[in-house]
Short mmCIF file of C-alpha atoms in Angstrom, two decimals:
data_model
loop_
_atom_site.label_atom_id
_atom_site.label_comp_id
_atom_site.label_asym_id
_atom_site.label_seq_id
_atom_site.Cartn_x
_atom_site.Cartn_y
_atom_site.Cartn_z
CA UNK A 1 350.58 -100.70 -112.56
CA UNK A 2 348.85 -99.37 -109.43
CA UNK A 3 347.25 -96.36 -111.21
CA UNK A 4 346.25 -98.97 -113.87
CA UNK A 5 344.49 -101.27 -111.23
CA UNK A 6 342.97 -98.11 -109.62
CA UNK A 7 341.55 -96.81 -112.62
CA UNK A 8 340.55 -100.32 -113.66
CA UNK A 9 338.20 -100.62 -110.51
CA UNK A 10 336.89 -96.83 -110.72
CA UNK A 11 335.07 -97.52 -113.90
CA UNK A 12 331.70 -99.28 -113.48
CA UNK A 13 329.71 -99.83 -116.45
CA UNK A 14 326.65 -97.35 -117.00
CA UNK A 15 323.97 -99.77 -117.37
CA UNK A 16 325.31 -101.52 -114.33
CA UNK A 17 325.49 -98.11 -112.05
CA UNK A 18 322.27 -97.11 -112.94
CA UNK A 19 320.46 -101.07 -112.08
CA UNK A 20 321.99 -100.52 -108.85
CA UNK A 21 320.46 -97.33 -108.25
CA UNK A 22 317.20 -98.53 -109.29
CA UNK A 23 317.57 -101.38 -107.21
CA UNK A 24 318.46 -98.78 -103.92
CA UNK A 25 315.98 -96.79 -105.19
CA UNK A 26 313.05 -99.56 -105.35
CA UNK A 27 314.18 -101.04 -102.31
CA UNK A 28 313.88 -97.65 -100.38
CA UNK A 29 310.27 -97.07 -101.63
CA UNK A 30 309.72 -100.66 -101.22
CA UNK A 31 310.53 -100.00 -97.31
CA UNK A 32 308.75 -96.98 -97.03
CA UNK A 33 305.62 -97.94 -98.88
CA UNK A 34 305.32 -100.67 -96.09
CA UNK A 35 306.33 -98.23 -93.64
CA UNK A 36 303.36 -96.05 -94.80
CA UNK A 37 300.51 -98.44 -94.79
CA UNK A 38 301.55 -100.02 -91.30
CA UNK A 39 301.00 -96.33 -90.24
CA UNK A 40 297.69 -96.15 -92.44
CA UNK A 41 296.81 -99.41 -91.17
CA UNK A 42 297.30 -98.49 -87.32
CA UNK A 43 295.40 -94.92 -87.98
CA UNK A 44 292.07 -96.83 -89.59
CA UNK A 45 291.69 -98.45 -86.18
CA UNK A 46 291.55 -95.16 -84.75
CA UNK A 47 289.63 -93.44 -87.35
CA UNK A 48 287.07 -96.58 -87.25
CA UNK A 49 286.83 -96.10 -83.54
CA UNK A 50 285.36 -92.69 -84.14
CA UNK A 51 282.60 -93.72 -86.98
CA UNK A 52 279.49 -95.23 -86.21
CA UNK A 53 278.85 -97.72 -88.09
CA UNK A 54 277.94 -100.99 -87.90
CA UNK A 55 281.55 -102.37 -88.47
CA UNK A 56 282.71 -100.23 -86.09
CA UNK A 57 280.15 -102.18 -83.63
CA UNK A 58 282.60 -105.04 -83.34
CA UNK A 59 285.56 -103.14 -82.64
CA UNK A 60 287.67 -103.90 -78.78
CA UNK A 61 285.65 -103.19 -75.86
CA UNK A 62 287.33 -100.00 -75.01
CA UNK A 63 285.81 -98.31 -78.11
CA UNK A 64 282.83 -95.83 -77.02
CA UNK A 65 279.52 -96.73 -78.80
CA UNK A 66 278.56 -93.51 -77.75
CA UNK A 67 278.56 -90.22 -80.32
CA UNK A 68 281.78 -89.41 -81.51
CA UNK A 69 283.47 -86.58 -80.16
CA UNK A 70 282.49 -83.50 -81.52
CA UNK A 71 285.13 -81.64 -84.19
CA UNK A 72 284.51 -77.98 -85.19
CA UNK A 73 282.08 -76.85 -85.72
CA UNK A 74 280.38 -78.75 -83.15
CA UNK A 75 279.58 -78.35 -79.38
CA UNK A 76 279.49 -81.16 -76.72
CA UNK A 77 278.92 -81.32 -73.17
CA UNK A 78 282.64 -80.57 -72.20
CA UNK A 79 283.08 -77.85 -74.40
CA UNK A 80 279.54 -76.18 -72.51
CA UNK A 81 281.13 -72.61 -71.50
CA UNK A 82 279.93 -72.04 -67.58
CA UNK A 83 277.01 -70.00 -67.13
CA UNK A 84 277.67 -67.14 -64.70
CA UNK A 85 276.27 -67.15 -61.62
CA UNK A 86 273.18 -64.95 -60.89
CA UNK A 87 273.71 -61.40 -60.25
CA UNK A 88 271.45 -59.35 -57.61
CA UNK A 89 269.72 -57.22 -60.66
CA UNK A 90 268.62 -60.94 -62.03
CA UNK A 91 267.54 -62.16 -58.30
CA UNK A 92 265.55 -58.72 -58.25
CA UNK A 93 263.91 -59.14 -61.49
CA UNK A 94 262.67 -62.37 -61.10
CA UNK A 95 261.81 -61.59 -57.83
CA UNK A 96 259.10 -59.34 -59.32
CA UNK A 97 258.49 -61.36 -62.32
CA UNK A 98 257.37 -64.33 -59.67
CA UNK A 99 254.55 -62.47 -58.54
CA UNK A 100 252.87 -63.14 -61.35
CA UNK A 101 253.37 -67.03 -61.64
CA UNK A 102 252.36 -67.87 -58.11
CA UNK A 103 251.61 -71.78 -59.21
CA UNK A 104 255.02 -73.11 -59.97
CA UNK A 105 256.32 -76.07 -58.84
CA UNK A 106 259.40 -74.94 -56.24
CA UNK A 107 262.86 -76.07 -56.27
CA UNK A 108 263.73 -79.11 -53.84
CA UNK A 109 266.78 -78.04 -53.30
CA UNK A 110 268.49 -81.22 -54.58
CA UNK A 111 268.81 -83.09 -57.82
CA UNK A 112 267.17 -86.40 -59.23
CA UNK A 113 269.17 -88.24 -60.86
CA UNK A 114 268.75 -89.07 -64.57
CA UNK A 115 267.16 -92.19 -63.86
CA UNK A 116 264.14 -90.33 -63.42
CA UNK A 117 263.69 -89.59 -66.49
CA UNK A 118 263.94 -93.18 -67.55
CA UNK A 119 260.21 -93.56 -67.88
CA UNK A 120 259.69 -89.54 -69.34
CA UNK A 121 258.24 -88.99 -72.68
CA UNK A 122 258.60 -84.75 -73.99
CA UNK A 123 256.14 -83.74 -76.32
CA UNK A 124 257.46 -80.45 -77.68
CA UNK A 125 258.48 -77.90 -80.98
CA UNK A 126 262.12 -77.44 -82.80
CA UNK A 127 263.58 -76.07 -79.62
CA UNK A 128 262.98 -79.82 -78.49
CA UNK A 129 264.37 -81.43 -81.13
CA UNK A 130 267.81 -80.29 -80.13
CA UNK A 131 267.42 -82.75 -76.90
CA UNK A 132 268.59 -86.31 -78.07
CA UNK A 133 271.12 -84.25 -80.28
CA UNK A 134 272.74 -82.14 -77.27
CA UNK A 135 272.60 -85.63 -75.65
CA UNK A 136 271.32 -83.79 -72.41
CA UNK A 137 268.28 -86.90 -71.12
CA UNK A 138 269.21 -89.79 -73.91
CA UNK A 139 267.23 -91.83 -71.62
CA UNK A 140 263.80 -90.34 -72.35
CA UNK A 141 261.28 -90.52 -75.30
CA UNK A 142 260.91 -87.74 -77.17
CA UNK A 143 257.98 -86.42 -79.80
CA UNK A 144 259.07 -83.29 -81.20
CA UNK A 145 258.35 -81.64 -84.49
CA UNK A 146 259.51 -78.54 -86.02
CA UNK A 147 256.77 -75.57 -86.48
CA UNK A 148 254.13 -77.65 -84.42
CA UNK A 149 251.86 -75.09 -82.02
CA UNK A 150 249.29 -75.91 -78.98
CA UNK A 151 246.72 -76.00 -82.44
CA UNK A 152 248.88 -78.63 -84.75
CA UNK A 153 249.70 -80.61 -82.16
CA UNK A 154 246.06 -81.74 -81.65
CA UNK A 155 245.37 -82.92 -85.03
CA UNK A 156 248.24 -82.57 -87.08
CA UNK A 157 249.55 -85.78 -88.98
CA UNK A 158 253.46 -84.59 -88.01
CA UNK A 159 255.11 -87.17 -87.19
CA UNK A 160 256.51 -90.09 -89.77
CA UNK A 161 256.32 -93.44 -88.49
CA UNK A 162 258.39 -96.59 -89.82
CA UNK A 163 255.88 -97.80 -91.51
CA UNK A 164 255.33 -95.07 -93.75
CA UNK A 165 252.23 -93.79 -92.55
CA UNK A 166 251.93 -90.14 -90.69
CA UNK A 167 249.79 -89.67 -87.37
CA UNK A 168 249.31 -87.03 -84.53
CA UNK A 169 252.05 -86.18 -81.74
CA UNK A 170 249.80 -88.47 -79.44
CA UNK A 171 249.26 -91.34 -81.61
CA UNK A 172 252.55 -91.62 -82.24
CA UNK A 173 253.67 -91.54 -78.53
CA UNK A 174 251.68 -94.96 -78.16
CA UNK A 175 254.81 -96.33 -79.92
CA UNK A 176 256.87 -95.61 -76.39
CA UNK A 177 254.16 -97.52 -74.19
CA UNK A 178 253.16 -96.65 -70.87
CA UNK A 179 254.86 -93.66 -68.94
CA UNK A 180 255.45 -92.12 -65.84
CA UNK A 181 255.99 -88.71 -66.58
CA UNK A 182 255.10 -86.51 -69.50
CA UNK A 183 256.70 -83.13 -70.09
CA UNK A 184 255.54 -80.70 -72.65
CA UNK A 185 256.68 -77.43 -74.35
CA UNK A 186 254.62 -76.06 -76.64
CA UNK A 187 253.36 -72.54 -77.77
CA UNK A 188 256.53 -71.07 -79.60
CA UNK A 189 255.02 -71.29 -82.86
CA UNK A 190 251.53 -70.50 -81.85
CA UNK A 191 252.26 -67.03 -79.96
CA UNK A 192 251.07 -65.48 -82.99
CA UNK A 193 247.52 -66.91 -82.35
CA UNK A 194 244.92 -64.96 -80.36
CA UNK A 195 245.38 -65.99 -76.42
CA UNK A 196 241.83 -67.69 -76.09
CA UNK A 197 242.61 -69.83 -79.45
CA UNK A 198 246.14 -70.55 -78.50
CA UNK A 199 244.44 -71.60 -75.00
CA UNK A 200 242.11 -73.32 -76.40
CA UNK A 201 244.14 -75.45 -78.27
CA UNK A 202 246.49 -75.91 -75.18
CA UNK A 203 244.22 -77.26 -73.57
CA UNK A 204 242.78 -79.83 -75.89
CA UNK A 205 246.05 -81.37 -75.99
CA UNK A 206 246.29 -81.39 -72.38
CA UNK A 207 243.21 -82.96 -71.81
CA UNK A 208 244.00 -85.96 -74.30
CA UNK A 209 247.38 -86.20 -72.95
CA UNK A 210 245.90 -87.02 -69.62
CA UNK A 211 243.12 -89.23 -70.91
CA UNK A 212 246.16 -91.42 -72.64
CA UNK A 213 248.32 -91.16 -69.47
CA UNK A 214 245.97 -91.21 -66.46
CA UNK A 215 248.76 -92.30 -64.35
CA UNK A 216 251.70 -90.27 -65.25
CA UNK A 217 252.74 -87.02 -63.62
CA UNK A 218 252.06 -84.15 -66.55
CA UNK A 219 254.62 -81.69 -66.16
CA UNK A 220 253.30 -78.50 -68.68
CA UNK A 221 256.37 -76.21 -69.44
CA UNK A 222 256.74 -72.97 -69.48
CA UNK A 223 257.55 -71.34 -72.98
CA UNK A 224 261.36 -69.71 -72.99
CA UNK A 225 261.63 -66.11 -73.77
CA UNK A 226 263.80 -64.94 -76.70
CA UNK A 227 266.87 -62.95 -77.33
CA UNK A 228 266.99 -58.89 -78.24
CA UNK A 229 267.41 -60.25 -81.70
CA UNK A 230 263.92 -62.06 -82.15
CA UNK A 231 262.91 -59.21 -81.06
CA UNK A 232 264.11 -56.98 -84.01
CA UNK A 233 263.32 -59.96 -86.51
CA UNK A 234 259.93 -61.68 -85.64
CA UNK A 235 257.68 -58.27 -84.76
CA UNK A 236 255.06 -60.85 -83.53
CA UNK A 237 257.28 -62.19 -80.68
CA UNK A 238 258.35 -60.44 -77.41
CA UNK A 239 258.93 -61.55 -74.19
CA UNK A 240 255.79 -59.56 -72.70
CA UNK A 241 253.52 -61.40 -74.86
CA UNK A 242 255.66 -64.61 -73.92
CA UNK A 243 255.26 -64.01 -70.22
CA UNK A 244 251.50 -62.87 -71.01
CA UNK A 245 251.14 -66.53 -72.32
CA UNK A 246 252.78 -68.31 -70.16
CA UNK A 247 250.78 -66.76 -67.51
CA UNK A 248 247.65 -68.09 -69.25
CA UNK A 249 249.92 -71.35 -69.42
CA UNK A 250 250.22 -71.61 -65.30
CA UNK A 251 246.38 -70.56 -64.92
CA UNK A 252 245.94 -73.53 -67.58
CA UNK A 253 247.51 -76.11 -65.36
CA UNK A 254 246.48 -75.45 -62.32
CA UNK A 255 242.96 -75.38 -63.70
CA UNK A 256 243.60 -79.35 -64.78
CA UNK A 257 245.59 -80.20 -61.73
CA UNK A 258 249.02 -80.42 -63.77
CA UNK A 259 252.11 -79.08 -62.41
CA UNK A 260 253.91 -75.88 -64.27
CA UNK A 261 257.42 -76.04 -64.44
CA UNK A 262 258.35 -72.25 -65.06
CA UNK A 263 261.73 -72.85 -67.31
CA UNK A 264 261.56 -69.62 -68.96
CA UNK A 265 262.67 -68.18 -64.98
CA UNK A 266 266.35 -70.17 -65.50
CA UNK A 267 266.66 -68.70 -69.13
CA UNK A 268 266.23 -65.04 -68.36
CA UNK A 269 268.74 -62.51 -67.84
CA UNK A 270 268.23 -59.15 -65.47
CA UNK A 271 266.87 -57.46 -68.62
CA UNK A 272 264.15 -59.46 -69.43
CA UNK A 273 265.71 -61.36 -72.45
CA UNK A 274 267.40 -64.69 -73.33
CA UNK A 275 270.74 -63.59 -73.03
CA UNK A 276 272.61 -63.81 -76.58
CA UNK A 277 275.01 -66.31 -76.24
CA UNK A 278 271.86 -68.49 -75.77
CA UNK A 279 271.15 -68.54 -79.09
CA UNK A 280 273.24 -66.68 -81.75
CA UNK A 281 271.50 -68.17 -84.57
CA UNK A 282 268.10 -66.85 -84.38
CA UNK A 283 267.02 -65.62 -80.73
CA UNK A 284 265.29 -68.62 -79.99
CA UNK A 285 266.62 -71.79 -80.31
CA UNK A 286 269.31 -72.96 -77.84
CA UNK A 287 272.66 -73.50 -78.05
CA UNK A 288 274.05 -76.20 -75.79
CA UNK A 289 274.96 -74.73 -72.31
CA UNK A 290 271.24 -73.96 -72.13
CA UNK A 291 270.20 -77.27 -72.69
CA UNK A 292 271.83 -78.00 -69.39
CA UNK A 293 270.48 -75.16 -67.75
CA UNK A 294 267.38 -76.34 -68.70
CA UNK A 295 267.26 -80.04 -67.90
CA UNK A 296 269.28 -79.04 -65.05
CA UNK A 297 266.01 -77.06 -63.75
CA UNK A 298 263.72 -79.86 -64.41
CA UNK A 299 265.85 -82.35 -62.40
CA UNK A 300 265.56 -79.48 -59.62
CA UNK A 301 261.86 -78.80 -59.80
CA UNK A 302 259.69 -81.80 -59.65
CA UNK A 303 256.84 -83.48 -57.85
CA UNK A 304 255.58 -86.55 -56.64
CA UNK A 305 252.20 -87.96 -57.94
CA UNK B 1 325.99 -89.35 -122.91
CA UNK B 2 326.28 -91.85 -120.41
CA UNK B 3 324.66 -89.35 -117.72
CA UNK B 4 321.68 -89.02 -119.96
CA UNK B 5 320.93 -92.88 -120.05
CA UNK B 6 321.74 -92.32 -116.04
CA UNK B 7 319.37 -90.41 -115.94
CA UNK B 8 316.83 -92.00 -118.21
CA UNK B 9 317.27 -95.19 -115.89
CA UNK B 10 316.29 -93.12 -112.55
CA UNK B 11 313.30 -91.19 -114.76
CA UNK B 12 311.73 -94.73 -115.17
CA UNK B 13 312.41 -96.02 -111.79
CA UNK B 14 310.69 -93.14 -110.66
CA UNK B 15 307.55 -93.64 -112.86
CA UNK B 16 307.46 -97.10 -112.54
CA UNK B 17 307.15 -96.43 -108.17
CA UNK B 18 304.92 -94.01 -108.65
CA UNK B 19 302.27 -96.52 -110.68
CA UNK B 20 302.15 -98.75 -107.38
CA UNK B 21 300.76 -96.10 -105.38
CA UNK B 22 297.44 -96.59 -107.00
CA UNK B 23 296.59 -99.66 -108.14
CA UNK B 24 292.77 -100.12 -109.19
CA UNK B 25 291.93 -96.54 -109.04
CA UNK B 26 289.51 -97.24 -106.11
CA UNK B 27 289.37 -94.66 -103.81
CA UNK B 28 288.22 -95.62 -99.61
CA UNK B 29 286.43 -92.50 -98.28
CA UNK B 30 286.91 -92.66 -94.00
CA UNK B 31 283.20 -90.47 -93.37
CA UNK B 32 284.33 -89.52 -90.25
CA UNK B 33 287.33 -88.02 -91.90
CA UNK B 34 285.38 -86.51 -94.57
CA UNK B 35 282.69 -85.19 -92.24
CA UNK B 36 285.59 -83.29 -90.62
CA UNK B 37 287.17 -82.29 -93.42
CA UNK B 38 283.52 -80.71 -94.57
CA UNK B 39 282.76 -79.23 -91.45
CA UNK B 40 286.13 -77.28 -91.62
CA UNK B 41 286.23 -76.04 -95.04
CA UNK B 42 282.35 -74.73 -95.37
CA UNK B 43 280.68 -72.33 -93.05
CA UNK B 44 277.41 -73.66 -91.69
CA UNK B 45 275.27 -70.89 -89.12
CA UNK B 46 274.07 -73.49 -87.02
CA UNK B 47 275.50 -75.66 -84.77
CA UNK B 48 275.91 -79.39 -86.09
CA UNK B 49 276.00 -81.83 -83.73
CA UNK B 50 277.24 -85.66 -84.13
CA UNK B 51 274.01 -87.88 -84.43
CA UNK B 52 275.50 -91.32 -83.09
CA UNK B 53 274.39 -94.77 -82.19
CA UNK B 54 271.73 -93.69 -79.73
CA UNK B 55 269.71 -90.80 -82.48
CA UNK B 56 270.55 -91.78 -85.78
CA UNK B 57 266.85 -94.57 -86.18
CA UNK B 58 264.96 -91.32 -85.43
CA UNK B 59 266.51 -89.24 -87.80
CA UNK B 60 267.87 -91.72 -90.35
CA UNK B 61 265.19 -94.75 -90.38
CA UNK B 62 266.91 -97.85 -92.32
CA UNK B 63 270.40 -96.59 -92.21
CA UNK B 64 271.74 -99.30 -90.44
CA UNK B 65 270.56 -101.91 -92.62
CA UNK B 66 272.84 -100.23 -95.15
CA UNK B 67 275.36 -98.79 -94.00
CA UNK B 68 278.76 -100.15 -93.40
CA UNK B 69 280.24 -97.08 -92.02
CA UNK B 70 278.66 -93.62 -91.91
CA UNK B 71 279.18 -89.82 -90.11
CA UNK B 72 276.03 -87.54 -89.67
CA UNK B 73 275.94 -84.43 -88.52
CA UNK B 74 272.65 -82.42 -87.89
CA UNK B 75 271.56 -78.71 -86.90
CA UNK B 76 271.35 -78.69 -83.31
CA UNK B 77 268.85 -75.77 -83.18
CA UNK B 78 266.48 -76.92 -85.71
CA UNK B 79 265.74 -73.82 -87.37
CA UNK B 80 268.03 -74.85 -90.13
CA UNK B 81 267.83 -77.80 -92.65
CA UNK B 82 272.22 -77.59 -92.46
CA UNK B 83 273.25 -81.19 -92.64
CA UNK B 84 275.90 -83.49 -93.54
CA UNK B 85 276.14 -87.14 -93.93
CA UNK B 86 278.45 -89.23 -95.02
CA UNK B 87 277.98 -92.80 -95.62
CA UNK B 88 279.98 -96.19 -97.03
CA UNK B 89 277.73 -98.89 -98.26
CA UNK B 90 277.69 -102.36 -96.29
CA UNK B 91 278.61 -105.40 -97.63
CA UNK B 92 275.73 -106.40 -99.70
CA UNK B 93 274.48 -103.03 -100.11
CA UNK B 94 274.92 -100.62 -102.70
CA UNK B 95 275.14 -96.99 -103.26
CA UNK B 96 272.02 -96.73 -104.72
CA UNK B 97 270.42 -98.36 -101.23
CA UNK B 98 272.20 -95.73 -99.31
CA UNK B 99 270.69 -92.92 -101.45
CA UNK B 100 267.53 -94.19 -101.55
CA UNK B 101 267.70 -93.45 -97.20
CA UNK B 102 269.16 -90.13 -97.72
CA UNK B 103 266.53 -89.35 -99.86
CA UNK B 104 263.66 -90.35 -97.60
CA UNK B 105 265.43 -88.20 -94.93
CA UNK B 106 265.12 -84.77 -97.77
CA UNK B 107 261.67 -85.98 -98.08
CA UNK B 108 260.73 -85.95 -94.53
CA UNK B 109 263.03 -82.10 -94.09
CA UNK B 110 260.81 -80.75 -97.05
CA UNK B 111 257.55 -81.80 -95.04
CA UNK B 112 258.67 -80.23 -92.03
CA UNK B 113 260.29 -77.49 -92.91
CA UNK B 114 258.21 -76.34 -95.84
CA UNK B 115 255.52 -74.23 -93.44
CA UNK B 116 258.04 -73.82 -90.82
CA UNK B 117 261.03 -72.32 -92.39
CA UNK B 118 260.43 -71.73 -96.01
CA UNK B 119 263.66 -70.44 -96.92
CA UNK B 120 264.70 -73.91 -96.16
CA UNK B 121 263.51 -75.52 -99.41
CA UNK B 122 266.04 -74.02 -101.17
CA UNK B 123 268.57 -76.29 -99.44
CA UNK B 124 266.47 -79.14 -99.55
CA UNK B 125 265.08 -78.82 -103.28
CA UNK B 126 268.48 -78.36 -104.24
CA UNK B 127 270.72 -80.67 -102.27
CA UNK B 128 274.37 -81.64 -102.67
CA UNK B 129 273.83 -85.36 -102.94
CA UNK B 130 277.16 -86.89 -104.44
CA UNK B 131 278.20 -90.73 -105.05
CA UNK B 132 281.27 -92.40 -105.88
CA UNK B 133 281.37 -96.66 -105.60
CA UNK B 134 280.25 -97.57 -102.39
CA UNK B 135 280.23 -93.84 -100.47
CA UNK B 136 277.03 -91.13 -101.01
CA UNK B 137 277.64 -87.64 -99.47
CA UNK B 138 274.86 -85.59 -98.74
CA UNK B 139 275.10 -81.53 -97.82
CA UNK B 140 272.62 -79.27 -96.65
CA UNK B 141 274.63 -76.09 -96.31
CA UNK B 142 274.36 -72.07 -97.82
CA UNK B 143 276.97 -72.56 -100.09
CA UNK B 144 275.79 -75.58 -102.37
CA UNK B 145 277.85 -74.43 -105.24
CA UNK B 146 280.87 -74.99 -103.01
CA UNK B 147 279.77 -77.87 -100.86
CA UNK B 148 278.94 -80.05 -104.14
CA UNK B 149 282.78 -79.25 -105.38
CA UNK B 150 283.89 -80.45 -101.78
CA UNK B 151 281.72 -83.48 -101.93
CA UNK B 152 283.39 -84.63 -104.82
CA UNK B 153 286.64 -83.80 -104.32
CA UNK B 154 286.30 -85.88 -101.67
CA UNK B 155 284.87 -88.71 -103.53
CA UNK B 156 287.89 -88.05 -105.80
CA UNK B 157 290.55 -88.58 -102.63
CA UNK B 158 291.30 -85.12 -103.76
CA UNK B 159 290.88 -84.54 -100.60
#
């Protein structure tokens, strides 16, 4: 009778055992499904919070509006490597090399801080684009264009404005309004000219530049030199026929009462050369760490009007 | 006998979960995920830096007005065209609106870069410029053969 009653309540019905399992088995996923787009749910807020899009915009006040942080790939100003310090060969070369730019404006010793540059406008070539990018002065204008030389930038229609139309580096600067200080780079691209038509150029633009900003300090740049690489790959370029420009650059400035920032005296290592690591890609444009360098240099070398 | 019908019952359980896990078919591309996931799988030479709230109008004129949600990356040297963006239509907008920006920004690239880097135009004449519902993904890289797979794979949620 007991092993009757036992066997009685082992035997459940097939269809029966397997509705239960489904119903386990639905149940489970049921659970987890929710489980899974809670989690999904919680990670779009985060994900969002990266993005930069409008909708983004109204996301909790602790959300950066700022660039996202950079994923590989990708540099940002944390991940800059430190720049050694200089060595006594460096302090010796440029030591030397200073002799031949006597009219450079000096270091003060101290820093401005970035507010200064609140009112700056750069006109400048591709190695300028990279500033807004490397988010080095996001507080300043800048005008630059790919492949534009002391030449181009006079009269070239370069730069794209919203309305469709194209117009020179200067006419589009009116766009910005009045400034205080004006810092160009230019020349990169137009090394391959002969010096007096390079200068020539050069100073055309310098000349309207001060006849649109009569009351802004005109900071003229030095050109930067270029790696071992450039060298080997552009036979027009070297750093002697840099330096041989940018000599003609200082001469330039001081002839129309401008102040030369020499930048190309940060950028140089003891041999002559932008070191390398400066710019792996080509030998001449700059890789992040230099940016700093370099707007670290102009916040250490200015002058009052 | 029986086991096989057990069986047979779990088999359709199984299929019948596995139909909720996609509903419509619709698949919601996160661009700053798939920027990432581009920028790891394909090798760019330059540097590609994160164009954000504060650069995107100078590079990207009109995006805004479109764009619900979008990740752009751009060559931080400039002597490359290499590019990504990834962007999800607003509300209101449409693909097409989105594509129509992207393609201004090839337009202006091609001006720029045709007397300055001439190699160049072969990225830009021949762009990876994918679209799937409400997301376009645009690529500027070496490897376009690979890059246009990746784009839409991602468009697929293949990836």
């Amino acid at each position: 009778m007991r092993v009757a009653k036992k066997k009685a309540q082992k035997r459940i019905p097939p269809v029966l055992a397997g509705l239960l399992v489904l119903t386990l088995i639905t149940g489970a996923s049921l659970g987890l499904a929710l489980m899974w787009q809670n989690a999904q749910e919680a990670g779009q807020v985060g994900t969002d919070a990266l993005s930069q899009g409008g909708e983004s915009a109204s996301e909790p006040e602790d959300i950066p509006e700022e660039d996202p942080p950079a994923i590989p790939n990708t540099v940002s100003e944390a991940e800059v490597p430190a720049v050694d310090s200089r060595s006594e060969a460096l302090e010796e070369f440029l030591a030397t090399r200073r002799e031949r730019f006597p009219y450079y404006v000096q270091d003060t010793g101290s820093m401005v801080d970035k507010e200064y540059f609140d009112d700056a406008l750069f006109f400048g070539d591709s190695i300028s684009v990279g500033i807004p990018l490397y988010g080095v002065m996001d507080n300043a204008d800048i005008i630059a264009v790919q492949g534009v030389n002391t030449l181009s930038a006079n009269t070239g229609e370069l730069v794209l404005l919203e309305d469709g139309t194209r117009v020179t580096m200067l006419e589009a600067a009116k766009q910005y309004g009045e400034k205080g200080k004006i810092y160009i780079m230019l020349g990169e691209n137009g090394i391959g000219y002969e010096r007096d038509r390079f200068m020539e150029g050069y100073k055309t633009f310098l000349l309207a530049v001060k006849e649109q900003y009569p009351d802004a300090i005109i900071y003229v740049q030095s050109m930067l030199p270029v790696t071992d690489f450039a060298h080997e790959n552009y036979p027009y370029v070297s750093n002697d026929k840099i330096d041989e420009y940018n000599v003609g650059i200082m001469e330039l400035a001081r002839e129309l009462g401008l102040p030369y920032v020499d930048v190309a005296e940060v950028m140089l290592d003891e041999t002559g050369h932008l070191p390398a690591e400066a710019s792996p890609s080509d030998g001449v444009h700059l890789t992040g760490s230099y940016y700093f360098k370099w707007f670290d240099y102009l916040r250490s070398h200015t002058v009052d009007k | 006998m029986k086991r096989i019908r057990f069986f047979i019952v779990i088999l359709a359980a199984a299929l019948l979960l596995a139909g909720c896990g996609d509903q419509n078919g619709t698949v919601t591309v996160i661009p700053s995920e798939a920027a990432a996931v581009i920028l790891e799988e394909l090798s760019f030479t330059d540097e590609l830096l994160p164009s954000g709230e504060t650069t995107i109008d100078g590079y990207y004129p009109g995006l805004r007005e479109v764009a619900g949600d979008w990740a752009v990356y751009i060559s931080g040297s400039g002597y490359t065209c290499e590019e990504i963006a990834v962007v999800r239509a607003a509300e209101g907008a449409t693909a097409q609106d989105v594509t129509a920006v992207l393609e201004q920004r090839l337009a202006e690239q091609r001006f720029r870069y045709e007397n300055y880097q001439p190699q160049e135009m072969v990225k830009l004449n021949d762009p990876v410029l994918e679209a799937e519902g409400d997301t376009v993904i645009l690529i500027l890289s070496d490897d376009s053969g690979a890059a246009g797979t990746l784009a839409r794979d991602i468009l697929a949620g293949k990836k």
